[in-house]
XYZ file of C-alpha atoms in Angstrom:
268
model
C 36.428 -26.364 -31.330
C 33.655 -24.746 -29.291
C 30.901 -23.126 -31.280
C 28.723 -20.299 -29.863
C 25.025 -19.963 -30.593
C 22.984 -16.840 -29.819
C 19.575 -17.787 -28.442
C 16.613 -15.756 -27.186
C 15.518 -16.116 -23.585
C 12.559 -14.654 -21.747
C 14.814 -12.252 -19.901
C 16.594 -11.077 -23.072
C 19.384 -12.383 -25.296
C 21.946 -14.664 -23.673
C 25.078 -16.288 -25.054
C 25.287 -20.031 -24.472
C 28.426 -22.088 -25.172
C 27.908 -25.367 -26.998
C 30.820 -27.822 -26.920
C 31.456 -30.529 -29.469
C 29.995 -33.191 -27.194
C 26.671 -31.337 -27.062
C 26.862 -30.125 -23.442
C 25.405 -26.707 -22.724
C 26.213 -24.196 -20.010
C 23.634 -24.201 -17.173
C 20.863 -21.591 -17.558
C 21.273 -18.340 -15.655
C 19.408 -18.082 -12.369
C 16.344 -15.781 -12.438
C 16.810 -12.378 -10.852
C 15.864 -12.170 -7.194
C 12.564 -10.439 -6.544
C 12.856 -7.306 -4.392
C 10.752 -7.278 -1.222
C 10.162 -5.154 1.841
C 12.030 -5.745 5.081
C 10.566 -8.463 7.357
C 7.563 -7.368 9.396
C 9.488 -7.978 12.631
C 10.729 -4.392 12.310
C 7.195 -2.989 12.496
C 6.825 -0.286 15.140
C 3.373 0.117 16.674
C 1.941 3.611 16.055
C 0.909 5.919 18.916
C -2.644 5.518 20.270
C -5.343 6.851 17.969
C -7.990 9.484 18.576
C -10.996 7.213 18.900
C -12.107 4.821 21.593
C -12.486 1.461 19.883
C -13.885 1.688 16.362
C -15.533 5.046 17.018
C -18.904 3.597 16.098
C -17.759 2.671 12.572
C -18.961 -0.877 11.882
C -16.937 -1.891 8.843
C -18.928 -5.012 8.006
C -22.114 -2.965 7.727
C -20.500 -0.359 5.464
C -18.675 -2.586 2.996
C -20.602 -5.876 3.010
C -18.924 -9.162 2.015
C -16.202 -9.548 -0.636
C -16.899 -11.076 -4.063
C -17.193 -14.855 -4.075
C -14.164 -16.599 -5.648
C -16.284 -18.135 -8.433
C -18.186 -14.907 -9.225
C -17.277 -12.871 -12.345
C -15.644 -10.250 -10.123
C -13.777 -12.872 -8.119
C -12.441 -14.552 -11.255
C -11.424 -11.203 -12.771
C -9.504 -10.265 -9.633
C -7.669 -13.588 -9.643
C -6.712 -12.976 -13.273
C -5.539 -9.482 -12.315
C -3.269 -10.982 -9.660
C -1.761 -13.369 -12.207
C -1.220 -10.575 -14.734
C 0.328 -8.109 -12.289
C 3.007 -10.632 -11.282
C 4.739 -9.461 -14.460
C 5.436 -6.162 -12.668
C 8.038 -7.734 -10.351
C 11.158 -5.551 -10.109
C 9.677 -2.745 -12.213
C 9.291 0.890 -11.170
C 5.723 0.137 -10.038
C 7.108 -2.684 -7.880
C 9.612 -0.337 -6.223
C 6.797 2.099 -5.485
C 4.721 -0.731 -3.993
C 7.608 -1.557 -1.661
C 7.837 2.083 -0.563
C 4.075 2.320 -0.101
C 4.069 -0.760 2.121
C 5.820 1.314 4.795
C 3.320 2.691 7.313
C 5.947 4.382 9.488
C 5.110 7.636 7.733
C 8.540 8.355 6.269
C 7.985 7.098 2.726
C 4.343 8.145 2.766
C 5.155 11.706 3.787
C 7.767 11.914 1.034
C 5.363 10.818 -1.693
C 2.555 13.035 -0.407
C 5.013 15.949 -0.171
C 5.640 15.690 -3.894
C 1.918 15.506 -4.631
C 1.177 18.495 -2.379
C 4.171 20.565 -3.446
C 4.950 21.074 0.259
C 7.589 19.449 2.456
C 5.727 17.197 4.887
C 7.946 15.460 7.422
C 8.427 14.735 11.099
C 10.774 17.728 11.188
C 8.820 20.260 9.104
C 5.273 19.241 10.099
C 5.546 17.231 13.348
C 1.908 17.557 14.359
C 0.728 16.314 10.958
C 3.211 13.440 11.008
C 1.939 12.338 14.414
C -1.682 12.764 13.320
C -1.214 10.358 10.431
C 0.350 7.758 12.697
C -2.482 8.104 15.195
C -4.947 7.639 12.348
C -3.122 4.426 11.454
C -3.968 3.106 14.917
C -7.594 4.192 14.533
C -7.729 2.476 11.139
C -6.666 -0.872 12.587
C -9.557 -0.791 15.055
C -11.916 -0.491 12.099
C -10.505 -2.909 9.538
C -9.270 -5.702 11.792
C -12.751 -6.831 12.953
C -13.886 -6.925 9.317
C -10.876 -8.992 8.278
C -11.654 -11.434 11.080
C -15.328 -11.593 10.084
C -14.827 -12.209 6.366
C -11.558 -14.198 6.439
C -10.951 -13.755 2.719
C -7.723 -15.557 1.724
C -5.078 -13.287 0.265
C -4.069 -13.646 -3.417
C -0.722 -15.396 -2.761
C -2.203 -18.138 -0.575
C -1.710 -21.518 -2.229
C 0.848 -20.415 -4.814
C 4.483 -19.334 -5.076
C 4.036 -16.287 -7.322
C 6.284 -13.288 -6.576
C 4.983 -10.714 -4.083
C 6.690 -7.580 -2.773
C 6.744 -8.667 0.882
C 8.384 -11.686 2.527
C 6.125 -14.753 2.681
C 5.553 -14.670 6.425
C 2.852 -16.365 8.503
C 0.507 -13.381 8.354
C 0.021 -13.961 4.630
C -2.006 -17.052 5.541
C -3.657 -15.829 8.731
C -4.489 -12.131 8.157
C -7.624 -11.652 6.058
C -7.418 -9.885 2.721
C -10.705 -7.936 2.907
C -10.684 -5.004 3.506
C -7.241 -3.546 2.847
C -5.749 -1.625 5.753
C -3.348 0.143 3.390
C -6.263 1.122 1.156
C -8.005 2.641 4.191
C -4.919 4.404 5.514
C -3.725 5.767 2.174
C -7.132 7.294 1.424
C -7.541 8.682 4.949
C -4.086 10.254 4.873
C -4.765 11.757 1.457
C -8.120 13.167 2.571
C -6.571 14.989 5.532
C -3.595 16.297 3.568
C -5.901 17.478 0.758
C -7.862 19.435 3.351
C -4.640 21.177 4.397
C -3.462 21.846 0.822
C -6.772 22.245 -1.052
C -5.218 23.706 -4.197
C -3.442 20.368 -4.694
C -6.366 18.153 -3.716
C -6.478 16.282 -7.040
C -2.844 15.085 -7.119
C -2.931 14.383 -3.378
C -6.025 12.195 -3.695
C -4.535 10.518 -6.764
C -1.494 9.664 -4.628
C -3.795 8.292 -1.944
C -5.503 6.090 -4.533
C -2.150 4.887 -5.866
C -1.027 4.119 -2.302
C -3.813 1.548 -2.036
C -3.366 0.278 -5.591
C 0.240 -0.549 -4.719
C -1.125 -3.454 -2.675
C -2.506 -4.962 -5.888
C 0.881 -4.539 -7.572
C 2.514 -6.036 -4.480
C 0.235 -9.056 -4.794
C -1.172 -9.087 -1.267
C -4.657 -7.693 -1.965
C -7.425 -7.918 -4.514
C -8.886 -4.755 -6.017
C -12.156 -5.046 -4.087
C -10.122 -5.215 -0.853
C -8.541 -1.868 -1.658
C -11.812 -0.269 -2.735
C -13.484 -1.382 0.494
C -10.580 0.146 2.398
C -11.194 3.498 0.722
C -14.835 3.503 1.793
C -13.691 2.941 5.359
C -11.026 5.630 5.019
C -13.714 8.158 4.159
C -15.790 6.970 7.110
C -12.822 7.349 9.454
C -12.020 10.905 8.377
C -15.684 11.893 8.646
C -15.817 10.492 12.171
C -12.555 12.185 13.187
C -14.011 15.590 12.310
C -16.241 15.178 15.341
C -13.293 14.541 17.669
C -11.989 17.621 19.584
C -8.440 16.276 19.826
C -8.252 15.659 16.094
C -9.664 19.097 15.274
C -7.141 20.754 17.583
C -4.271 18.921 15.899
C -5.703 19.708 12.470
C -5.514 23.436 13.232
C -1.894 23.087 14.377
C -1.048 21.041 11.301
C -2.596 23.689 9.065
C -0.196 26.293 10.494
C 2.755 23.913 10.089
C 1.898 23.219 6.468
C 1.530 26.930 5.703
C 4.960 27.619 7.220
C 6.528 24.746 5.287
C 4.889 25.856 2.048
C 6.352 29.356 2.477
C 9.846 27.839 2.424
C 9.419 26.517 -1.096
C 8.769 23.268 -2.915
C 10.105 19.975 -1.546
C 13.364 18.563 -2.902
C 13.837 15.283 -4.699
C 10.490 15.173 -6.467
C 11.768 15.216 -10.030
C 10.506 17.367 -12.846
């Protein structure tokens, strides 16, 4: 007669059948880790406002990343190991959404923070501004990545990350974080348009960058360096006539959208 034994497993309690001859049922396969879509679907943003890097020399502003064997470097490696426990949690799902730089997911999350519907339909000038800023951002952070060539956290291991393990993981430098730059720059502009909600908007911008730590593709110092560059980018853009013209149009769009009421789907 088959006897059943209840045993504890890491993933919870599982029922394993034990036959008289001592054979056990094979262990259950671990749950698949959710990831973003492959990067092949990436759509290049429209041209930015600035010519080249706009005079923003990222390497001068942020300096080099922590050395791997420094106290900060070791702490960040430990943080990567610890945050792998977040796979398939709510924070992981948010990291997947925040990885999208097409504007759709970002506008949704910033809408909730701002209490205003921000979208390609409701605020088209703002939506296009943010995409143009994404192009400007790349001209700033890419030379720094190439200069420092800091390996990303998942290089040399098989730990779960929230993006597919594609070639860029090994070839694209970790420092500074482009998402950290873009999230903070987006938040800074949106906070300027909805100043009464500046605190939650900026908190969302911070979380946007922190999602890259949860995702496992950046160290914390990468994200912090990105924020410094995001502030530099927005400061520089305020001297660009095209940006200022679009900012005025976006301000009117946001006011009109705000008059229509709070955005839907933001929860309590």
